[in-house]
PDB file of C-alpha atoms in Angstrom:
ATOM      1  CA  MET A   1       5.721 198.466  90.570  1.00 61.00           C
ATOM      2  CA  SER A   2       3.115 201.122  89.740  1.00 74.00           C
ATOM      3  CA  ARG A   3       5.861 203.708  89.246  1.00 78.00           C
ATOM      4  CA  ILE A   4       7.758 201.371  86.917  1.00 80.00           C
ATOM      5  CA  CYS A   5       4.610 200.698  84.861  1.00 83.00           C
ATOM      6  CA  ALA A   6       3.899 204.434  84.687  1.00 85.00           C
ATOM      7  CA  ASP A   7       7.405 205.107  83.394  1.00 87.00           C
ATOM      8  CA  ILE A   8       7.036 202.395  80.741  1.00 88.00           C
ATOM      9  CA  ASP A   9       3.649 203.801  79.722  1.00 90.00           C
ATOM     10  CA  VAL A  10       5.169 207.250  79.175  1.00 92.00           C
ATOM     11  CA  GLN A  11       7.909 205.846  76.937  1.00 93.00           C
ATOM     12  CA  VAL A  12       5.549 203.579  74.984  1.00 93.00           C
ATOM     13  CA  GLN A  13       2.933 206.286  74.413  1.00 94.00           C
ATOM     14  CA  ALA A  14       5.620 208.740  73.298  1.00 94.00           C
ATOM     15  CA  PHE A  15       6.858 206.131  70.811  1.00 94.00           C
ATOM     16  CA  LEU A  16       3.401 205.207  69.512  1.00 94.00           C
ATOM     17  CA  GLY A  17       2.301 208.847  69.237  1.00 94.00           C
ATOM     18  CA  ARG A  18       5.431 210.318  67.646  1.00 94.00           C
ATOM     19  CA  PRO A  19       5.178 212.266  64.347  1.00 94.00           C
ATOM     20  CA  LEU A  20       6.084 210.075  61.384  1.00 93.00           C
ATOM     21  CA  ASP A  21       8.873 210.744  58.901  1.00 87.00           C
ATOM     22  CA  GLU A  22       8.001 213.533  56.463  1.00 86.00           C
ATOM     23  CA  GLY A  23       9.905 211.671  53.758  1.00 85.00           C
ATOM     24  CA  GLY A  24       7.071 209.148  53.521  1.00 90.00           C
ATOM     25  CA  TYR A  25       6.874 205.368  53.555  1.00 93.00           C
ATOM     26  CA  ALA A  26       6.734 203.594  50.198  1.00 93.00           C
ATOM     27  CA  TYR A  27       5.873 200.189  51.676  1.00 95.00           C
ATOM     28  CA  ILE A  28       3.504 199.551  54.577  1.00 96.00           C
ATOM     29  CA  TYR A  29       3.048 196.146  56.237  1.00 97.00           C
ATOM     30  CA  LEU A  30      -0.124 195.488  58.245  1.00 96.00           C
ATOM     31  CA  ASP A  31      -0.801 192.382  60.292  1.00 94.00           C
ATOM     32  CA  ALA A  32      -2.549 191.236  63.446  1.00 93.00           C
ATOM     33  CA  THR A  33      -1.959 188.727  66.189  1.00 93.00           C
ATOM     34  CA  TYR A  34      -4.267 187.637  68.990  1.00 94.00           C
ATOM     35  CA  LEU A  35      -3.672 187.598  72.750  1.00 94.00           C
ATOM     36  CA  HIS A  36      -5.900 186.735  75.707  1.00 93.00           C
ATOM     37  CA  GLY A  37      -7.087 189.525  77.978  1.00 93.00           C
ATOM     38  CA  ARG A  38      -9.852 190.294  80.471  1.00 91.00           C
ATOM     39  CA  LEU A  39     -12.657 192.612  79.426  1.00 85.00           C
ATOM     40  CA  GLY A  40     -15.686 194.237  81.086  1.00 77.00           C
ATOM     41  CA  LYS A  41     -16.903 194.331  84.662  1.00 76.00           C
ATOM     42  CA  ALA A  42     -17.043 190.539  84.786  1.00 79.00           C
ATOM     43  CA  LEU A  43     -13.393 190.398  83.716  1.00 83.00           C
ATOM     44  CA  GLN A  44     -14.238 187.680  81.229  1.00 88.00           C
ATOM     45  CA  VAL A  45     -11.301 186.269  79.259  1.00 91.00           C
ATOM     46  CA  CYS A  46     -11.562 187.304  75.597  1.00 92.00           C
ATOM     47  CA  SER A  47      -9.425 187.114  72.504  1.00 92.00           C
ATOM     48  CA  ARG A  48      -7.951 190.549  71.757  1.00 93.00           C
ATOM     49  CA  ALA A  49      -6.740 191.632  68.319  1.00 93.00           C
ATOM     50  CA  VAL A  50      -3.350 193.344  68.374  1.00 95.00           C
ATOM     51  CA  VAL A  51      -2.615 195.077  65.058  1.00 95.00           C
ATOM     52  CA  VAL A  52       0.814 196.411  64.105  1.00 96.00           C
ATOM     53  CA  ALA A  53       2.001 198.600  61.244  1.00 96.00           C
ATOM     54  CA  MET A  54       5.549 198.584  59.878  1.00 96.00           C
ATOM     55  CA  GLY A  55       6.848 200.949  57.191  1.00 94.00           C
ATOM     56  CA  VAL A  56       9.902 201.351  54.996  1.00 92.00           C
ATOM     57  CA  ASN A  57      11.140 204.949  54.993  1.00 89.00           C
ATOM     58  CA  ALA A  58      12.901 206.943  52.288  1.00 84.00           C
ATOM     59  CA  ASP A  59      16.295 205.562  53.387  1.00 85.00           C
ATOM     60  CA  GLY A  60      15.171 201.966  52.873  1.00 87.00           C
ATOM     61  CA  ARG A  61      15.056 201.265  56.603  1.00 90.00           C
ATOM     62  CA  ARG A  62      12.249 199.669  58.560  1.00 92.00           C
ATOM     63  CA  GLU A  63      10.240 201.502  61.192  1.00 94.00           C
ATOM     64  CA  LEU A  64       7.470 200.306  63.481  1.00 95.00           C
ATOM     65  CA  LEU A  65       4.729 202.872  63.032  1.00 95.00           C
ATOM     66  CA  GLY A  66       1.890 201.962  65.337  1.00 95.00           C
ATOM     67  CA  LEU A  67      -0.038 199.539  67.528  1.00 95.00           C
ATOM     68  CA  LYS A  68      -3.692 199.156  68.466  1.00 95.00           C
ATOM     69  CA  VAL A  69      -5.702 196.684  70.557  1.00 95.00           C
ATOM     70  CA  GLY A  70      -9.349 195.915  69.805  1.00 91.00           C
ATOM     71  CA  ASP A  71     -12.133 193.354  69.675  1.00 88.00           C
ATOM     72  CA  SER A  72     -11.658 192.066  66.126  1.00 85.00           C
ATOM     73  CA  GLU A  73     -10.255 192.914  62.708  1.00 88.00           C
ATOM     74  CA  SER A  74     -13.373 194.744  61.551  1.00 91.00           C
ATOM     75  CA  GLU A  75     -13.354 197.490  58.926  1.00 94.00           C
ATOM     76  CA  PRO A  76     -14.083 200.316  61.438  1.00 93.00           C
ATOM     77  CA  PHE A  77     -11.275 199.085  63.693  1.00 95.00           C
ATOM     78  CA  TRP A  78      -8.722 198.990  60.857  1.00 95.00           C
ATOM     79  CA  SER A  79      -9.989 202.302  59.434  1.00 95.00           C
ATOM     80  CA  GLU A  80      -9.531 203.999  62.797  1.00 95.00           C
ATOM     81  CA  PHE A  81      -6.012 202.595  63.104  1.00 96.00           C
ATOM     82  CA  ILE A  82      -4.924 203.627  59.603  1.00 96.00           C
ATOM     83  CA  GLY A  83      -6.592 207.017  60.102  1.00 95.00           C
ATOM     84  CA  SER A  84      -4.522 207.586  63.253  1.00 95.00           C
ATOM     85  CA  LEU A  85      -1.349 206.852  61.269  1.00 96.00           C
ATOM     86  CA  LYS A  86      -2.357 209.416  58.656  1.00 95.00           C
ATOM     87  CA  GLU A  87      -3.014 211.999  61.374  1.00 95.00           C
ATOM     88  CA  ARG A  88       0.543 211.456  62.614  1.00 95.00           C
ATOM     89  CA  GLY A  89       1.925 212.115  59.123  1.00 93.00           C
ATOM     90  CA  LEU A  90       1.765 208.869  57.158  1.00 94.00           C
ATOM     91  CA  THR A  91       2.337 209.809  53.494  1.00 93.00           C
ATOM     92  CA  GLY A  92       3.902 208.516  50.296  1.00 92.00           C
ATOM     93  CA  VAL A  93       2.452 204.993  50.500  1.00 94.00           C
ATOM     94  CA  LYS A  94       2.868 203.125  47.202  1.00 94.00           C
ATOM     95  CA  LEU A  95       2.176 199.538  48.295  1.00 95.00           C
ATOM     96  CA  VAL A  96       0.394 197.954  51.255  1.00 97.00           C
ATOM     97  CA  ILE A  97       1.296 194.349  52.110  1.00 97.00           C
ATOM     98  CA  SER A  98      -1.192 192.333  54.157  1.00 95.00           C
ATOM     99  CA  ASP A  99      -3.414 189.273  54.186  1.00 94.00           C
ATOM    100  CA  ALA A 100      -6.850 189.257  52.555  1.00 93.00           C
ATOM    101  CA  HIS A 101      -8.950 189.812  55.673  1.00 93.00           C
ATOM    102  CA  VAL A 102     -12.181 191.442  54.479  1.00 93.00           C
ATOM    103  CA  GLY A 103     -12.213 194.205  57.101  1.00 93.00           C
ATOM    104  CA  LEU A 104      -8.596 195.083  56.407  1.00 94.00           C
ATOM    105  CA  THR A 105      -8.885 195.191  52.626  1.00 94.00           C
ATOM    106  CA  LYS A 106     -11.969 197.422  52.817  1.00 94.00           C
ATOM    107  CA  ALA A 107     -10.169 199.783  55.192  1.00 95.00           C
ATOM    108  CA  ILE A 108      -7.154 199.949  52.859  1.00 94.00           C
ATOM    109  CA  ARG A 109      -9.348 200.859  49.888  1.00 92.00           C
ATOM    110  CA  ARG A 110     -11.102 203.539  51.927  1.00 93.00           C
ATOM    111  CA  GLN A 111      -8.177 205.031  53.837  1.00 94.00           C
ATOM    112  CA  LEU A 112      -5.229 204.554  51.452  1.00 93.00           C
ATOM    113  CA  GLN A 113      -6.697 205.410  48.088  1.00 88.00           C
ATOM    114  CA  GLY A 114      -4.173 205.653  45.274  1.00 87.00           C
ATOM    115  CA  CYS A 115      -1.816 202.920  46.474  1.00 92.00           C
ATOM    116  CA  ALA A 116      -1.478 199.309  45.311  1.00 94.00           C
ATOM    117  CA  TRP A 117      -2.227 196.285  47.503  1.00 96.00           C
ATOM    118  CA  GLN A 118      -0.075 193.166  47.720  1.00 96.00           C
ATOM    119  CA  ARG A 119      -1.859 190.065  48.995  1.00 96.00           C
ATOM    120  CA  CYS A 120       0.574 188.017  51.063  1.00 96.00           C
ATOM    121  CA  ARG A 121       1.633 185.004  49.001  1.00 95.00           C
ATOM    122  CA  MET A 122       1.948 182.787  52.086  1.00 95.00           C
ATOM    123  CA  HIS A 123      -1.613 183.479  53.216  1.00 95.00           C
ATOM    124  CA  PHE A 124      -2.839 182.986  49.647  1.00 96.00           C
ATOM    125  CA  ALA A 125      -1.052 179.617  49.425  1.00 95.00           C
ATOM    126  CA  ARG A 126      -2.945 178.423  52.507  1.00 95.00           C
ATOM    127  CA  ASN A 127      -6.235 179.578  51.005  1.00 94.00           C
ATOM    128  CA  LEU A 128      -5.410 177.805  47.739  1.00 95.00           C
ATOM    129  CA  LEU A 129      -4.499 174.515  49.405  1.00 95.00           C
ATOM    130  CA  GLN A 130      -7.862 174.482  51.173  1.00 94.00           C
ATOM    131  CA  ARG A 131      -9.407 173.955  47.734  1.00 93.00           C
ATOM    132  CA  VAL A 132      -7.124 171.054  46.836  1.00 93.00           C
ATOM    133  CA  PRO A 133      -7.309 167.467  48.220  1.00 93.00           C
ATOM    134  CA  LYS A 134      -4.555 166.683  50.691  1.00 93.00           C
ATOM    135  CA  ALA A 135      -3.010 164.068  48.396  1.00 93.00           C
ATOM    136  CA  HIS A 136      -2.304 166.741  45.761  1.00 93.00           C
ATOM    137  CA  GLN A 137      -1.277 169.620  47.999  1.00 93.00           C
ATOM    138  CA  GLY A 138       2.442 168.874  47.719  1.00 94.00           C
ATOM    139  CA  MET A 139       2.305 169.099  43.936  1.00 94.00           C
ATOM    140  CA  VAL A 140       0.364 172.361  43.985  1.00 94.00           C
ATOM    141  CA  THR A 141       2.726 173.864  46.572  1.00 95.00           C
ATOM    142  CA  ALA A 142       5.786 173.030  44.461  1.00 95.00           C
ATOM    143  CA  ALA A 143       4.166 174.416  41.316  1.00 94.00           C
ATOM    144  CA  LEU A 144       3.212 177.634  43.090  1.00 95.00           C
ATOM    145  CA  ARG A 145       6.751 178.083  44.369  1.00 95.00           C
ATOM    146  CA  SER A 146       8.075 177.765  40.829  1.00 94.00           C
ATOM    147  CA  VAL A 147       5.974 180.793  39.867  1.00 94.00           C
ATOM    148  CA  PHE A 148       7.786 182.993  42.379  1.00 95.00           C
ATOM    149  CA  ALA A 149      11.168 181.536  41.435  1.00 93.00           C
ATOM    150  CA  GLN A 150      11.085 183.361  38.087  1.00 92.00           C
ATOM    151  CA  GLU A 151      13.144 186.523  37.655  1.00 89.00           C
ATOM    152  CA  ASP A 152      11.098 188.180  34.918  1.00 91.00           C
ATOM    153  CA  ALA A 153       7.669 189.750  35.472  1.00 92.00           C
ATOM    154  CA  SER A 154       6.226 188.427  32.211  1.00 92.00           C
ATOM    155  CA  GLU A 155       7.487 184.911  32.993  1.00 94.00           C
ATOM    156  CA  ILE A 156       5.889 185.062  36.447  1.00 95.00           C
ATOM    157  CA  GLU A 157       2.550 185.973  34.912  1.00 94.00           C
ATOM    158  CA  SER A 158       2.905 183.242  32.282  1.00 94.00           C
ATOM    159  CA  ARG A 159       3.706 180.571  34.885  1.00 94.00           C
ATOM    160  CA  TRP A 160       0.734 181.685  36.972  1.00 96.00           C
ATOM    161  CA  ASP A 161      -1.633 181.314  34.012  1.00 94.00           C
ATOM    162  CA  ASP A 162      -0.165 177.914  33.125  1.00 94.00           C
ATOM    163  CA  LEU A 163      -0.681 176.660  36.683  1.00 94.00           C
ATOM    164  CA  ALA A 164      -4.261 177.947  36.764  1.00 94.00           C
ATOM    165  CA  ALA A 165      -4.988 176.193  33.467  1.00 94.00           C
ATOM    166  CA  SER A 166      -3.450 172.912  34.641  1.00 93.00           C
ATOM    167  CA  LEU A 167      -5.648 172.896  37.767  1.00 93.00           C
ATOM    168  CA  ALA A 168      -8.867 173.734  35.908  1.00 91.00           C
ATOM    169  CA  GLU A 169      -9.651 170.135  34.913  1.00 89.00           C
ATOM    170  CA  ARG A 170      -9.401 168.506  38.358  1.00 91.00           C
ATOM    171  CA  PHE A 171      -9.630 171.419  40.808  1.00 93.00           C
ATOM    172  CA  PRO A 172     -11.879 174.091  39.273  1.00 93.00           C
ATOM    173  CA  TRP A 173     -12.367 175.951  42.559  1.00 94.00           C
ATOM    174  CA  ALA A 174      -8.592 176.365  42.885  1.00 94.00           C
ATOM    175  CA  THR A 175      -8.426 177.768  39.361  1.00 94.00           C
ATOM    176  CA  GLU A 176     -11.263 180.144  40.136  1.00 94.00           C
ATOM    177  CA  LEU A 177      -9.368 181.491  43.154  1.00 94.00           C
ATOM    178  CA  MET A 178      -6.165 181.925  41.138  1.00 95.00           C
ATOM    179  CA  LEU A 179      -7.963 183.892  38.444  1.00 94.00           C
ATOM    180  CA  GLU A 180      -9.631 186.150  41.008  1.00 94.00           C
ATOM    181  CA  ALA A 181      -6.484 186.802  43.058  1.00 94.00           C
ATOM    182  CA  LYS A 182      -3.919 187.073  40.258  1.00 94.00           C
ATOM    183  CA  GLU A 183      -3.434 190.851  40.236  1.00 94.00           C
ATOM    184  CA  ASP A 184      -3.405 191.083  44.041  1.00 95.00           C
ATOM    185  CA  VAL A 185      -0.921 188.254  44.646  1.00 96.00           C
ATOM    186  CA  LEU A 186       1.361 189.340  41.774  1.00 96.00           C
ATOM    187  CA  ALA A 187       1.267 193.077  42.488  1.00 95.00           C
ATOM    188  CA  PHE A 188       4.922 192.958  43.565  1.00 95.00           C
ATOM    189  CA  ARG A 189       6.057 192.436  39.966  1.00 94.00           C
ATOM    190  CA  HIS A 190       5.333 196.103  39.176  1.00 93.00           C
ATOM    191  CA  PHE A 191       7.987 197.223  41.664  1.00 93.00           C
ATOM    192  CA  PRO A 192      11.819 196.977  41.583  1.00 91.00           C
ATOM    193  CA  ALA A 193      13.002 193.362  41.300  1.00 91.00           C
ATOM    194  CA  PRO A 194      15.500 193.629  44.212  1.00 91.00           C
ATOM    195  CA  HIS A 195      12.532 194.264  46.517  1.00 93.00           C
ATOM    196  CA  TRP A 196      10.342 191.369  45.377  1.00 94.00           C
ATOM    197  CA  ARG A 197      11.301 188.839  48.045  1.00 93.00           C
ATOM    198  CA  LYS A 198      10.635 191.375  50.800  1.00 94.00           C
ATOM    199  CA  ILE A 199       7.324 192.758  49.557  1.00 95.00           C
ATOM    200  CA  TRP A 200       5.487 189.686  48.254  1.00 95.00           C
ATOM    201  CA  SER A 201       4.583 188.551  51.774  1.00 95.00           C
ATOM    202  CA  THR A 202       4.232 189.827  55.323  1.00 95.00           C
ATOM    203  CA  ASN A 203       7.158 187.700  56.539  1.00 93.00           C
ATOM    204  CA  LEU A 204       9.102 190.733  57.788  1.00 92.00           C
ATOM    205  CA  LEU A 205       6.258 191.540  60.153  1.00 94.00           C
ATOM    206  CA  GLU A 206       5.389 187.902  60.917  1.00 92.00           C
ATOM    207  CA  ARG A 207       8.844 187.439  62.480  1.00 91.00           C
ATOM    208  CA  LEU A 208       8.127 190.332  64.824  1.00 93.00           C
ATOM    209  CA  ASN A 209       4.749 188.861  65.741  1.00 92.00           C
ATOM    210  CA  GLU A 210       6.471 185.601  66.636  1.00 93.00           C
ATOM    211  CA  GLU A 211       8.712 187.521  69.037  1.00 93.00           C
ATOM    212  CA  VAL A 212       5.647 189.237  70.517  1.00 93.00           C
ATOM    213  CA  LYS A 213       4.054 185.824  71.055  1.00 93.00           C
ATOM    214  CA  ARG A 214       7.206 184.543  72.732  1.00 93.00           C
ATOM    215  CA  ARG A 215       7.459 187.532  75.057  1.00 92.00           C
ATOM    216  CA  THR A 216       3.767 187.501  76.001  1.00 91.00           C
ATOM    217  CA  ARG A 217       3.476 183.737  76.483  1.00 91.00           C
ATOM    218  CA  VAL A 218       4.762 184.022  80.062  1.00 90.00           C
ATOM    219  CA  VAL A 219       1.883 186.360  80.937  1.00 90.00           C
ATOM    220  CA  GLY A 220      -0.857 184.128  79.592  1.00 89.00           C
ATOM    221  CA  ILE A 221      -3.894 186.311  80.295  1.00 92.00           C
ATOM    222  CA  PHE A 222      -3.558 190.104  80.471  1.00 94.00           C
ATOM    223  CA  PRO A 223      -5.662 191.999  83.036  1.00 91.00           C
ATOM    224  CA  ASN A 224      -6.730 194.686  80.516  1.00 91.00           C
ATOM    225  CA  ASP A 225      -5.930 196.264  77.136  1.00 92.00           C
ATOM    226  CA  ALA A 226      -3.583 198.787  78.741  1.00 92.00           C
ATOM    227  CA  ALA A 227      -1.355 195.951  79.940  1.00 93.00           C
ATOM    228  CA  ILE A 228      -1.272 194.501  76.409  1.00 94.00           C
ATOM    229  CA  THR A 229      -0.317 197.889  74.958  1.00 94.00           C
ATOM    230  CA  ARG A 230       2.364 198.338  77.614  1.00 94.00           C
ATOM    231  CA  LEU A 231       4.152 195.035  76.992  1.00 94.00           C
ATOM    232  CA  VAL A 232       3.720 194.780  73.223  1.00 95.00           C
ATOM    233  CA  GLY A 233       4.552 198.470  72.830  1.00 95.00           C
ATOM    234  CA  ALA A 234       7.758 197.964  74.822  1.00 94.00           C
ATOM    235  CA  VAL A 235       8.708 195.062  72.527  1.00 94.00           C
ATOM    236  CA  LEU A 236       8.088 197.227  69.454  1.00 95.00           C
ATOM    237  CA  LEU A 237      10.065 200.105  70.931  1.00 94.00           C
ATOM    238  CA  GLU A 238      12.985 197.789  71.682  1.00 94.00           C
ATOM    239  CA  HIS A 239      13.043 196.399  68.142  1.00 94.00           C
ATOM    240  CA  ASP A 240      12.651 199.808  66.497  1.00 93.00           C
ATOM    241  CA  GLU A 241      15.533 201.271  68.498  1.00 92.00           C
ATOM    242  CA  HIS A 242      17.676 198.281  67.566  1.00 91.00           C
ATOM    243  CA  TRP A 243      16.917 198.765  63.860  1.00 90.00           C
ATOM    244  CA  GLN A 244      17.737 202.469  63.992  1.00 87.00           C
ATOM    245  CA  LEU A 245      20.983 201.968  65.932  1.00 87.00           C
ATOM    246  CA  GLU A 246      22.001 199.111  63.672  1.00 81.00           C
ATOM    247  CA  GLY A 247      21.587 201.412  60.678  1.00 76.00           C
ATOM    248  CA  ARG A 248      21.090 198.516  58.296  1.00 76.00           C
ATOM    249  CA  ARG A 249      19.114 199.082  55.106  1.00 79.00           C
ATOM    250  CA  LYS A 250      16.628 196.275  54.637  1.00 76.00           C
ATOM    251  CA  PHE A 251      16.055 197.398  51.047  1.00 79.00           C
ATOM    252  CA  SER A 252      18.907 197.831  48.573  1.00 67.00           C
ATOM    253  CA  ALA A 253      19.945 201.408  47.862  1.00 53.00           C
ATOM    254  CA  GLY A 254      20.297 200.628  44.146  1.00 51.00           C
ATOM    255  CA  ALA A 255      16.531 200.483  43.641  1.00 56.00           C
ATOM    256  CA  TRP A 256      15.804 203.424  45.940  1.00 53.00           C
ATOM    257  CA  PRO A 257      14.522 206.174  46.473  1.00 45.00           C
ATOM    258  CA  PRO A 258      10.795 205.388  46.557  1.00 48.00           C
ATOM    259  CA  SER A 259      10.083 208.065  43.938  1.00 47.00           C
ATOM    260  CA  GLN A 260      11.488 205.655  41.361  1.00 47.00           C
ATOM    261  CA  LEU A 261       8.659 203.247  42.120  1.00 46.00           C
ATOM    262  CA  TRP A 262       5.925 205.598  40.989  1.00 45.00           C
ATOM    263  CA  ARG A 263       6.037 205.218  37.242  1.00 45.00           C
ATOM    264  CA  PRO A 264       3.278 205.320  34.643  1.00 40.00           C
ATOM    265  CA  TRP A 265       2.978 201.529  34.480  1.00 39.00           C
ATOM    266  CA  CYS A 266       2.500 201.439  38.247  1.00 45.00           C
ATOM    267  CA  ARG A 267      -0.260 204.035  38.047  1.00 43.00           C
ATOM    268  CA  ARG A 268      -1.946 201.984  35.355  1.00 44.00           C
ATOM    269  CA  LEU A 269      -1.951 199.034  37.774  1.00 45.00           C
ATOM    270  CA  LEU A 270      -4.053 200.981  40.266  1.00 47.00           C
ATOM    271  CA  CYS A 271      -6.780 201.931  37.786  1.00 47.00           C
ATOM    272  CA  LYS A 272      -6.694 198.664  35.859  1.00 48.00           C
ATOM    273  CA  ARG A 273     -10.274 197.771  36.690  1.00 45.00           C
ATOM    274  CA  GLN A 274     -11.479 201.152  35.399  1.00 47.00           C
ATOM    275  CA  GLN A 275      -9.579 201.055  32.083  1.00 51.00           C
ATOM    276  CA  PRO A 276     -11.134 198.845  29.383  1.00 52.00           C
ATOM    277  CA  GLU A 277      -7.862 198.487  27.504  1.00 54.00           C
ATOM    278  CA  ASN A 278      -6.170 197.096  30.596  1.00 50.00           C
ATOM    279  CA  GLN A 279      -9.110 194.847  31.381  1.00 51.00           C
ATOM    280  CA  ALA A 280      -8.687 193.279  27.940  1.00 54.00           C
ATOM    281  CA  ALA A 281      -5.195 192.072  28.854  1.00 50.00           C
ATOM    282  CA  GLY A 282      -5.458 188.366  29.550  1.00 52.00           C
ATOM    283  CA  ALA A 283      -9.207 188.328  28.886  1.00 55.00           C
ATOM    284  CA  ASP A 284      -8.869 185.667  26.194  1.00 57.00           C
ATOM    285  CA  HIS A 285      -7.113 183.319  28.597  1.00 51.00           C
ATOM    286  CA  ARG A 286      -9.726 183.821  31.324  1.00 54.00           C
ATOM    287  CA  ALA A 287     -12.546 183.434  28.830  1.00 59.00           C
ATOM    288  CA  ALA A 288     -11.141 180.092  27.714  1.00 56.00           C
ATOM    289  CA  LEU A 289     -10.908 178.821  31.295  1.00 56.00           C
ATOM    290  CA  LYS A 290     -14.254 180.109  32.540  1.00 53.00           C
ATOM    291  CA  PRO A 291     -16.466 177.487  30.828  1.00 57.00           C
ATOM    292  CA  ILE A 292     -14.244 174.729  32.210  1.00 53.00           C
ATOM    293  CA  VAL A 293     -14.475 176.119  35.725  1.00 50.00           C
ATOM    294  CA  ILE A 294     -18.249 176.507  35.536  1.00 52.00           C
ATOM    295  CA  ALA A 295     -18.763 173.017  34.102  1.00 56.00           C
ATOM    296  CA  LYS A 296     -16.541 171.346  36.675  1.00 51.00           C
ATOM    297  CA  THR A 297     -18.155 173.290  39.503  1.00 48.00           C
ATOM    298  CA  ARG A 298     -21.583 172.052  38.422  1.00 54.00           C
ATOM    299  CA  VAL A 299     -20.335 168.461  38.269  1.00 49.00           C
ATOM    300  CA  HIS A 300     -18.900 168.670  41.778  1.00 49.00           C
ATOM    301  CA  SER A 301     -22.101 170.291  43.069  1.00 50.00           C
ATOM    302  CA  ARG A 302     -24.204 167.457  41.643  1.00 53.00           C
ATOM    303  CA  ARG A 303     -21.960 164.856  43.243  1.00 53.00           C
ATOM    304  CA  LYS A 304     -22.379 166.511  46.632  1.00 50.00           C
ATOM    305  CA  THR A 305     -26.144 166.581  46.325  1.00 50.00           C
TER     306      THR A 305
END
């Protein structure tokens, strides 16, 4: 058994430490899942964060880039993980897709400067519904889906603003969240339309995490982090080999190569907060909604007190 584990470790470490494609990865997906493992001399059972990175190479094919096990999704943990990917040759990143975990977003801004960030629409929808009474969540969910059903970038932005305005009267905190997260959740609209459905959420990586959960459920509690890396790494290696042998492009060749994504309007997106002329775009709409949000927030605060 020890010899078998040693052989698996060699294969997994070779896979996780391999040099990355020099052609670069336009899209990077980052996500985490949690497993139970023993830690320390007391072998106490703890929740262990397992973070995975997936990239889309210059051929439009997916690759699993790395894996790391740690205590939590803190900024230093994510920074170390992303830094290790860069040391192995991670380049050409135009868009990072992830949830809005504070540690992760800070690490992205620090380690991947110059690329855009797409906030996963599914995670955002959950955050939004937390600010809406349960009786109205179905209506808000349907309205939010209609935003992403549009095929034109300007129409998507218009529908988003209309929804935020319609919620301002009854659910001011929901409107406040929509105004704050607009550019992050709608970042996909600055990239080729054929890619939108694949880059506006972390679903491509979530499916893999579900398979990891299924394969690790039989273990229950891992004896140490090395055992987690061994099993999860073997699952990633299996899936990556299948993708490469299958040869299927997950992203349409018509909107590729990634160099076509890096256009002036995409660069303007990244420095929007530093450019006054870009900050003025949509300012009138936000200014009109802000007094409503503030007033309603004060009313709700008084009712609570």
